[in-house]
Tab-separated table of N, CA, C and O in Angstrom:
chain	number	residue	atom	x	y	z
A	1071	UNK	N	76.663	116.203	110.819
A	1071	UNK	CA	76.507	116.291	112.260
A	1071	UNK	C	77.659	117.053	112.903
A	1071	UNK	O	77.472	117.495	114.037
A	1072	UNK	N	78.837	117.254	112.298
A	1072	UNK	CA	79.976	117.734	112.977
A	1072	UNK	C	79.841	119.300	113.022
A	1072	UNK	O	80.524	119.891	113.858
A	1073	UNK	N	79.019	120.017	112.194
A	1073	UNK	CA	78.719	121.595	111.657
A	1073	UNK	C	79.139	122.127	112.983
A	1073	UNK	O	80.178	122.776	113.105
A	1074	UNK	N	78.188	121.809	114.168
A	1074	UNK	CA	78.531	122.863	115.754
A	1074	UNK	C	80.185	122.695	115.916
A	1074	UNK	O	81.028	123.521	116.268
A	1075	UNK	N	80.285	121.600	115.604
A	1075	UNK	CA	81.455	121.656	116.654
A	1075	UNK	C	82.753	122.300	115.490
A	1075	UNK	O	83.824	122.662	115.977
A	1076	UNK	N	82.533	122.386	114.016
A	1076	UNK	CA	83.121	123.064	113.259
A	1076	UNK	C	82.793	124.840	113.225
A	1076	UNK	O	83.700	125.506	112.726
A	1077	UNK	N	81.710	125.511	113.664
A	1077	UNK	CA	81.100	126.011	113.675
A	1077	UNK	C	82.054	126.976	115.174
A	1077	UNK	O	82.544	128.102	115.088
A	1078	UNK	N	82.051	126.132	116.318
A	1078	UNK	CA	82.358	126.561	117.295
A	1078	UNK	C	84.097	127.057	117.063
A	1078	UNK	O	84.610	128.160	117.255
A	1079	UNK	N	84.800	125.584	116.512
A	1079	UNK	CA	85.787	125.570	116.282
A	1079	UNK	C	86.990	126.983	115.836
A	1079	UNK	O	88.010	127.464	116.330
A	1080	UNK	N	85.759	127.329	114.108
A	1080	UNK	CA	86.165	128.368	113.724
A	1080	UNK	C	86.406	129.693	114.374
A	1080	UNK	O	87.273	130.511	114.067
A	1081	UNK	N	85.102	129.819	115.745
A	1081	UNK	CA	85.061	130.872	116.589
A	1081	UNK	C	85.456	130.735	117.765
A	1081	UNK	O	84.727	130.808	118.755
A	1082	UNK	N	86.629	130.527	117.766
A	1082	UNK	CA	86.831	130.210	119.400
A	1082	UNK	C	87.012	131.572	120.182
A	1082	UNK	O	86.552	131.740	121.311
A	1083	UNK	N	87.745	132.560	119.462
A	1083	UNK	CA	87.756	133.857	120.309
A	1083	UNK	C	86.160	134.316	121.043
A	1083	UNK	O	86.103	134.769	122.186
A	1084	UNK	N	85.362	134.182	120.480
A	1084	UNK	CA	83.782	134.227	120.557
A	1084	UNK	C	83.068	133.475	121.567
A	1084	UNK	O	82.321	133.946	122.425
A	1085	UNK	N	83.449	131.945	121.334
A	1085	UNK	CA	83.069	131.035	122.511
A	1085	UNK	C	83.412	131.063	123.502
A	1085	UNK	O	82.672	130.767	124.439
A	1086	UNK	N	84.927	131.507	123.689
A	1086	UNK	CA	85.826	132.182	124.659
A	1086	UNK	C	85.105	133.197	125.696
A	1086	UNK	O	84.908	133.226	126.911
A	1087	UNK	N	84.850	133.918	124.707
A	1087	UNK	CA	83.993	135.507	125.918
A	1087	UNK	C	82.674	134.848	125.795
A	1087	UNK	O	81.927	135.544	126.484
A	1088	UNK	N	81.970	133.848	125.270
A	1088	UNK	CA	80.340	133.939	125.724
A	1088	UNK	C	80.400	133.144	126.980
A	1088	UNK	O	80.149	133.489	128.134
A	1089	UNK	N	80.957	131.503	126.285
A	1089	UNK	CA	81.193	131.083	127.494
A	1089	UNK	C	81.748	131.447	129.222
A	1089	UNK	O	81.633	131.006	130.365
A	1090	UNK	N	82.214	132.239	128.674
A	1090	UNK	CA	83.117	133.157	130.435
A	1090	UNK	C	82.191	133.824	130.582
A	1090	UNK	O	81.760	133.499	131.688
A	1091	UNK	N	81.730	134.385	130.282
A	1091	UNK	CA	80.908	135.793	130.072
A	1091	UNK	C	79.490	136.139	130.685
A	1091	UNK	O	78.922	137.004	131.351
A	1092	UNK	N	79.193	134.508	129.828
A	1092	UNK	CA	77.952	134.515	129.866
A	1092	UNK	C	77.212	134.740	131.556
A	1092	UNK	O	75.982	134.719	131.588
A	1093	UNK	N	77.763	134.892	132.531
A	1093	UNK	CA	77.349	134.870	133.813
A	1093	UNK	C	76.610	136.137	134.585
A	1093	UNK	O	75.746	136.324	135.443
A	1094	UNK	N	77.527	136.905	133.709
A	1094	UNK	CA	77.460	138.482	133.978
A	1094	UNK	C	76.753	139.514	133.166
A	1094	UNK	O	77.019	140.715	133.119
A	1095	UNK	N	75.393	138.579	132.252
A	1095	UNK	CA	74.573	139.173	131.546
A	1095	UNK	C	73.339	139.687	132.137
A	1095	UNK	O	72.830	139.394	133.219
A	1096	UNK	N	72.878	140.650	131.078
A	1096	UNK	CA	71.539	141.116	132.474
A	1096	UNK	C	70.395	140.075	132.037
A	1096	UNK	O	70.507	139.553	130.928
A	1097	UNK	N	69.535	139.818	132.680
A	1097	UNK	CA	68.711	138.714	133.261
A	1097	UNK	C	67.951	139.533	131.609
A	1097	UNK	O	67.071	138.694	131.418
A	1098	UNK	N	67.816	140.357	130.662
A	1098	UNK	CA	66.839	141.083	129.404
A	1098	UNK	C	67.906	139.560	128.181
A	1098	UNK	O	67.619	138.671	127.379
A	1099	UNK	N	69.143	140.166	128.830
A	1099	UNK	CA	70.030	139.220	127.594
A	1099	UNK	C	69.678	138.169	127.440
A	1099	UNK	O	69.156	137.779	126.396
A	1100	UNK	N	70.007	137.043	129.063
A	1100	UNK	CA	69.818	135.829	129.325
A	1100	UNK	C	68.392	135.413	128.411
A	1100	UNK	O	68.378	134.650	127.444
A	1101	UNK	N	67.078	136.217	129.067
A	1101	UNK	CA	65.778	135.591	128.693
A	1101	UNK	C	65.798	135.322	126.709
A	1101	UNK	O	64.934	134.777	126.022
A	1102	UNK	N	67.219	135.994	126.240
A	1102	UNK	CA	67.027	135.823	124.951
A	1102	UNK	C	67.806	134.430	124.387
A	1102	UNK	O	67.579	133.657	123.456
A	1103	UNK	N	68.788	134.510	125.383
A	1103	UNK	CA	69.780	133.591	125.323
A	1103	UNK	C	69.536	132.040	125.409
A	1103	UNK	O	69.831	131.174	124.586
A	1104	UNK	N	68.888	131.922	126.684
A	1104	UNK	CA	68.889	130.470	127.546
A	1104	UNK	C	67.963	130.186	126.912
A	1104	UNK	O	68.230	128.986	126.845
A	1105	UNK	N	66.551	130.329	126.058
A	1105	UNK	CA	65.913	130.000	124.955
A	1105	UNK	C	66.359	129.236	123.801
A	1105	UNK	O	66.124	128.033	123.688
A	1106	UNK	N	66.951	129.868	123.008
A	1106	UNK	CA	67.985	129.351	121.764
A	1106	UNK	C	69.298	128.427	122.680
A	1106	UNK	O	69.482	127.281	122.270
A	1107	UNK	N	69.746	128.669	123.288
A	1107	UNK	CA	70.689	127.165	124.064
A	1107	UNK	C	69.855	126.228	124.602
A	1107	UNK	O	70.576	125.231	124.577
A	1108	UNK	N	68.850	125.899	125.055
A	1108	UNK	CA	68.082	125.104	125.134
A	1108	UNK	C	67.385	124.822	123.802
A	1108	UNK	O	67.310	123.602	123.653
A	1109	UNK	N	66.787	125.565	122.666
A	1109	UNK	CA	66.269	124.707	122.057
A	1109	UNK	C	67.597	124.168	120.637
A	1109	UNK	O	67.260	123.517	119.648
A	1110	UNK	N	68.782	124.558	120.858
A	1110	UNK	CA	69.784	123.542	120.239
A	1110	UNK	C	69.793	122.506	120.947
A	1110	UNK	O	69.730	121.520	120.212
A	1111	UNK	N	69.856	122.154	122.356
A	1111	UNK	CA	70.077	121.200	122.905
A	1111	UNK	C	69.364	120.186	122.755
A	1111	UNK	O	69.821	119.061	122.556
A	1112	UNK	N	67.758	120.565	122.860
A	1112	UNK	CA	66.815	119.709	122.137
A	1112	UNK	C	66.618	119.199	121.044
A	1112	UNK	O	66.163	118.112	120.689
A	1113	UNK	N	67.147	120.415	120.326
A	1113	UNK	CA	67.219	119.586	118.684
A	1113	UNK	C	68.448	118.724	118.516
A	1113	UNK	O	68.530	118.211	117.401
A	1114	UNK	N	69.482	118.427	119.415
A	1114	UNK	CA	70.441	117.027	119.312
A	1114	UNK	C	69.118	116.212	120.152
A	1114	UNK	O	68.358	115.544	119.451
A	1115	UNK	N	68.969	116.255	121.042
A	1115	UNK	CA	68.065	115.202	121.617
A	1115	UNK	C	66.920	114.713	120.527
A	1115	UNK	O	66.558	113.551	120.716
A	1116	UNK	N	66.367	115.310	119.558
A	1116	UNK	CA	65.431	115.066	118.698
A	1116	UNK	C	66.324	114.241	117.836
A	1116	UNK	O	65.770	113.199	117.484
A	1117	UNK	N	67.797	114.424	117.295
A	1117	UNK	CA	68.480	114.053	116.266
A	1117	UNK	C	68.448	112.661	116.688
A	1117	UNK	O	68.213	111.756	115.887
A	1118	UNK	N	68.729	112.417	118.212
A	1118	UNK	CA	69.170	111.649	118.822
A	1118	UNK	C	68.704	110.330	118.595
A	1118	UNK	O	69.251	109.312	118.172
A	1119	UNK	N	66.972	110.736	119.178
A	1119	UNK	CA	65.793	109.779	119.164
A	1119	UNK	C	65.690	109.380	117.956
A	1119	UNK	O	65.791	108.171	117.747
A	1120	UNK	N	65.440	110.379	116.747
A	1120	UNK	CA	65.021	109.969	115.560
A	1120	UNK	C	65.847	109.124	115.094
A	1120	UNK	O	65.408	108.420	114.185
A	1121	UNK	N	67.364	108.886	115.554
A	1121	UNK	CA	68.618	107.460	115.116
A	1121	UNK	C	67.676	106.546	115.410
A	1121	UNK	O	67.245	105.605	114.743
A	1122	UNK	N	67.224	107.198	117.222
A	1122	UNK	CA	67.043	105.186	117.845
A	1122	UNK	C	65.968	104.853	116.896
A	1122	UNK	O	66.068	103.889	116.137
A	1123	UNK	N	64.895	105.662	116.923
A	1123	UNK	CA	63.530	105.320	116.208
A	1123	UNK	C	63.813	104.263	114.888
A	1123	UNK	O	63.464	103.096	114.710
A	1124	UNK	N	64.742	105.376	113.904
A	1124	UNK	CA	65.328	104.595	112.916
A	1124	UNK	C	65.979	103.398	113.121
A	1124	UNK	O	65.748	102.669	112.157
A	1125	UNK	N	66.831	102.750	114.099
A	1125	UNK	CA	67.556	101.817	114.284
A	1125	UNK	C	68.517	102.315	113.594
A	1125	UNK	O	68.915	101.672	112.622
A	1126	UNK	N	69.225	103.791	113.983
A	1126	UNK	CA	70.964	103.927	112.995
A	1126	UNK	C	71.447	104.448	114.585
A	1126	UNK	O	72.610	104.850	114.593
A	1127	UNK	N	70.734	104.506	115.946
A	1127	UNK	CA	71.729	104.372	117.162
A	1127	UNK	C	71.081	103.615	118.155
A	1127	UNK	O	69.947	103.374	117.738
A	1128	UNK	N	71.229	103.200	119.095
A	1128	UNK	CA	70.923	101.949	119.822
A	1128	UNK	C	70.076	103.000	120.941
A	1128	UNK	O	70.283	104.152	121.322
A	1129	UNK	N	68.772	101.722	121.319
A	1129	UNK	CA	67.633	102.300	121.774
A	1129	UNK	C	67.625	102.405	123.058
A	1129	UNK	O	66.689	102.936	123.655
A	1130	UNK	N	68.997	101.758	123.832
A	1130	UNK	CA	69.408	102.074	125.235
A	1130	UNK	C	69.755	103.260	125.508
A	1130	UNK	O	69.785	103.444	126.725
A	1131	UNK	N	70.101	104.370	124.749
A	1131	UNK	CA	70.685	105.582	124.614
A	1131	UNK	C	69.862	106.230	125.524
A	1131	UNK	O	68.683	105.882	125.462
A	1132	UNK	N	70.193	107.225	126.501
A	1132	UNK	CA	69.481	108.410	127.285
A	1132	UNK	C	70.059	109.471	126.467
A	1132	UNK	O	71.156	109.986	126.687
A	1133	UNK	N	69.141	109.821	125.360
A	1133	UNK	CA	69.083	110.735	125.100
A	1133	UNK	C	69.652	112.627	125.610
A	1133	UNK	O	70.448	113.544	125.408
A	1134	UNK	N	68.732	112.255	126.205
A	1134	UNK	CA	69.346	113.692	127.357
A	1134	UNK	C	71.115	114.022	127.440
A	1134	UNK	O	71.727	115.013	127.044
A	1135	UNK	N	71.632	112.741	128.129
A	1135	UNK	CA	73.008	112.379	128.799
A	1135	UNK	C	73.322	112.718	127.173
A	1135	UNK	O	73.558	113.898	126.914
A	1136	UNK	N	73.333	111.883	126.225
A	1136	UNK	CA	74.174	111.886	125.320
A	1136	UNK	C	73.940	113.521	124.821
A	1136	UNK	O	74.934	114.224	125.001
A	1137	UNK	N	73.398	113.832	124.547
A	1137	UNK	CA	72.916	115.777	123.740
A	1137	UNK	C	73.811	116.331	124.664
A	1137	UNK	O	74.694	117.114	124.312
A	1138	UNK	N	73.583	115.850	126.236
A	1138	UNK	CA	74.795	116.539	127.111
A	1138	UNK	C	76.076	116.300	126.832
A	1138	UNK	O	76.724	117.346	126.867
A	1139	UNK	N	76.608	115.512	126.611
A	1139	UNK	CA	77.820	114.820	126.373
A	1139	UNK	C	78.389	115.538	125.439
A	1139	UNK	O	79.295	116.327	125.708
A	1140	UNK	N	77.777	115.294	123.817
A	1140	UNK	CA	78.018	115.825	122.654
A	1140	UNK	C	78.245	117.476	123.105
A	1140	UNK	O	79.269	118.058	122.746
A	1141	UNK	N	77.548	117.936	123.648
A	1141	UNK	CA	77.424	119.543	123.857
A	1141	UNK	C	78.575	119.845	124.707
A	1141	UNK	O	78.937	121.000	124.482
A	1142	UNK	N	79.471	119.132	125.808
A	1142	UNK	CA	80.202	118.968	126.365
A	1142	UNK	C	81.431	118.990	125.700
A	1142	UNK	O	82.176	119.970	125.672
A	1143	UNK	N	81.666	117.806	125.111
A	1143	UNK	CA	82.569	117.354	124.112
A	1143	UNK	C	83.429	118.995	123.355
A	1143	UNK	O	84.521	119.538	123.522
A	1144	UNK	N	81.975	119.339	122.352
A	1144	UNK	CA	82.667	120.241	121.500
A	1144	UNK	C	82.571	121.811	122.097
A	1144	UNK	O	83.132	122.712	121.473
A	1145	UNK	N	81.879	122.077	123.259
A	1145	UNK	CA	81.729	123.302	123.247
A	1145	UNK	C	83.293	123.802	124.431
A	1145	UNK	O	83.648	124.936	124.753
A	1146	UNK	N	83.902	122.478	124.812
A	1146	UNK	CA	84.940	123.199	125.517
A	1146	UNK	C	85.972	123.024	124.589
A	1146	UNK	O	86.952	123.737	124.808
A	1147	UNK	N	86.051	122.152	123.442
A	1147	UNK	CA	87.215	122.952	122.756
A	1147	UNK	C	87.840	124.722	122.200
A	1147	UNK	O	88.722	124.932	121.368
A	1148	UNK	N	87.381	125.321	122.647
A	1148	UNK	CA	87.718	126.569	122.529
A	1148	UNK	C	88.775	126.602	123.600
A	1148	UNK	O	89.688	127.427	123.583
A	1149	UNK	N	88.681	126.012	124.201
A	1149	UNK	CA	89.860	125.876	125.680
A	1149	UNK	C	91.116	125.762	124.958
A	1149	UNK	O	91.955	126.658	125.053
A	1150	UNK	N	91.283	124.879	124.346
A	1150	UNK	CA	92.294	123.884	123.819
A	1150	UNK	C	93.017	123.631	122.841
A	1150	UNK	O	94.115	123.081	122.769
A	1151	UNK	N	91.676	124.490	121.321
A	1151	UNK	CA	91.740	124.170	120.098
A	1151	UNK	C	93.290	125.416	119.708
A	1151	UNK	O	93.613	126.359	120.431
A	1152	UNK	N	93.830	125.095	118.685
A	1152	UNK	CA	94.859	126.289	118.301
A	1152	UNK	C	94.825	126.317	116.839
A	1152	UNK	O	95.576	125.520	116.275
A	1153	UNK	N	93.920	127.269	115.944
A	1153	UNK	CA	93.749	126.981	114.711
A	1153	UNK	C	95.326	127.376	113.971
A	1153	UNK	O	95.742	127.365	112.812
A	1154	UNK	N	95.576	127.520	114.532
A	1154	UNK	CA	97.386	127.226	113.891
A	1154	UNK	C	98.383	126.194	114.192
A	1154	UNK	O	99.575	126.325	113.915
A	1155	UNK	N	97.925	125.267	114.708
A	1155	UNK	CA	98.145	123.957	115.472
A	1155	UNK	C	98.311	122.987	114.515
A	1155	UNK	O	98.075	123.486	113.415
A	1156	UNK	N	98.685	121.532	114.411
A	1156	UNK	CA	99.007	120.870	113.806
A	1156	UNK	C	97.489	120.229	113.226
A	1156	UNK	O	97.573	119.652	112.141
A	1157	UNK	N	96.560	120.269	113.661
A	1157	UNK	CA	94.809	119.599	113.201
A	1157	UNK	C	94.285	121.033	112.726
A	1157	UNK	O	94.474	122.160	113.184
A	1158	UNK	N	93.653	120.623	111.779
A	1158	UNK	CA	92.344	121.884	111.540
A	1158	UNK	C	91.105	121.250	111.953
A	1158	UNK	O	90.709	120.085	111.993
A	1159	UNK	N	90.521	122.609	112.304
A	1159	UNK	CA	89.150	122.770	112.576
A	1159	UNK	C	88.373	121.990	112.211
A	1159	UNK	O	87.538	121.624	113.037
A	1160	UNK	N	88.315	121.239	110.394
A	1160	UNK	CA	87.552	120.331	110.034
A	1160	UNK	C	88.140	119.152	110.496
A	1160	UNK	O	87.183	118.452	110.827
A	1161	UNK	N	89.295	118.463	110.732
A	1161	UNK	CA	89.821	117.398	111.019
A	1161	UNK	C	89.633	117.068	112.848
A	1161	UNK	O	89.847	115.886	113.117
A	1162	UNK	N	89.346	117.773	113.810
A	1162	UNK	CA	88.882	117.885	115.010
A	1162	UNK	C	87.324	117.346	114.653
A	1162	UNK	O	86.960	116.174	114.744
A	1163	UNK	N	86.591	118.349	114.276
A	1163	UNK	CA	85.494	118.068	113.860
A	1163	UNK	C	84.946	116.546	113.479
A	1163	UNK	O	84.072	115.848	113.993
A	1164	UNK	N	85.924	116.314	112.247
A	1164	UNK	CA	85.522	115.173	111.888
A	1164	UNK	C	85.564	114.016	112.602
A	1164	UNK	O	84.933	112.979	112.397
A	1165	UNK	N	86.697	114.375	113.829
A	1165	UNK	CA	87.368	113.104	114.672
A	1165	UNK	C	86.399	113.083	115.790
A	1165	UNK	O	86.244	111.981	116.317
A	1166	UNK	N	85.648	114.172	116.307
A	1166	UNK	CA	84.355	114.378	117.534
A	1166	UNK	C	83.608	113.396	116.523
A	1166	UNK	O	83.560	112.248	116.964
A	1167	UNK	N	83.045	113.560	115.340
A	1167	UNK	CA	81.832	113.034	115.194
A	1167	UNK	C	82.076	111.450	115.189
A	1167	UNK	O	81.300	110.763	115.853
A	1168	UNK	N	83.019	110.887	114.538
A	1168	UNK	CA	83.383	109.892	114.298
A	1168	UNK	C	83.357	108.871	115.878
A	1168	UNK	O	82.684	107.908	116.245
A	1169	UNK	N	84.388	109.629	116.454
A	1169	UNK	CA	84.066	109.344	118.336
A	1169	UNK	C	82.692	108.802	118.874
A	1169	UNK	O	82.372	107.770	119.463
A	1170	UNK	N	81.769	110.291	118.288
A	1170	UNK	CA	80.317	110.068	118.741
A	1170	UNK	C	79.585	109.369	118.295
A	1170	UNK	O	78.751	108.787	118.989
A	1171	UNK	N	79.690	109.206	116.875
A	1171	UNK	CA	78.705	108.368	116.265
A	1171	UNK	C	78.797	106.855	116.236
A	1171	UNK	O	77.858	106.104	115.972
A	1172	UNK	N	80.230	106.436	116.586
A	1172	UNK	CA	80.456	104.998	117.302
A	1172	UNK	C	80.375	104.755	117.953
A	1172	UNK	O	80.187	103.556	118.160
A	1173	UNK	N	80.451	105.893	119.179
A	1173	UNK	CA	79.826	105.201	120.279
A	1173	UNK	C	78.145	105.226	120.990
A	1173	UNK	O	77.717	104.960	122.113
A	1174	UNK	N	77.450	105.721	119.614
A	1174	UNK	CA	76.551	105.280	119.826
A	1174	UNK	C	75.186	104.619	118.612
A	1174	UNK	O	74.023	104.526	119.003
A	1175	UNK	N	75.530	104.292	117.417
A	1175	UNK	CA	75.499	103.665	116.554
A	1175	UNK	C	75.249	102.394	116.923
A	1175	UNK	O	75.739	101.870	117.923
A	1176	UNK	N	74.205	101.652	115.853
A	1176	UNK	CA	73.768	100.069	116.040
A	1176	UNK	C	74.992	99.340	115.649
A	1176	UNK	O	75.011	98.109	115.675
C-alpha cells in the first residue's frame, strides 16, 4: 500500500512542477489528466471498501474522506521530503502506511 507515496517520494522534483503547474495546462492536457487522478483516487476508495467489506478496516470509515486524506498525506511530501535527509524514501513510506493503516484497521 505504501508504493504512491514511495513512488511520489522518489520523484519529488516532478511532483514539484506537476503539482504547481498543474493550473496552467491547456484544458487538451487537463481532459487527459483529471481522468487518471480521479480514477487513482477511486481505486484507494475501492481499496478502501474492499478492507471494510473484508472486516481488515472498520465499516464506519467514509471512504471518500479517507482516499482524501491518504492522497493528502503523501502527495504533499514533495514539499518537505529531502532524499538526502536523515529518513529514506522507503522509511517515510513505510511510516505513512503504518500511520494509515492504524488508524483505520479493525
Amino acid at each position: 500500500m505504501f508504493f504512491p507515496c514511495l513512488i511520489l517520494l522518489g520523484h519529488s522534483t516532478s511532483a514539484k512542477v506537476f503539482f504547481r503547474e498543474m493550473r496552467n495546462l491547456s484544458e487538451e492536457s487537463l481532459s487527459e489528466i483529471i481522468p487518471k487522478r480521479d480514477q487513482f483516487r477511486l481505486n484507494i476508495e475501492k481499496l478502501i471498501e474492499e478492507g471494510k467489506q473484508n472486516g481488515e478496516f472498520r465499516a464506519n470509515l467514509n471512504s471518500p474522506i479517507i482516499a482524501f486524506g491518504i492522497l493528502g498525506v503523501t502527495n504533499w511530501s514533495y514539499q518537505w521530503f529531502n532524499p538526502e535527509g536523515s529518513i529514506s524514501d522507503r522509511e517515510v513510506a513505510e511510516i505513512f502506511t503504518e500511520m494509515i493503516l492504524k488508524g483505520i484497521e479493525m
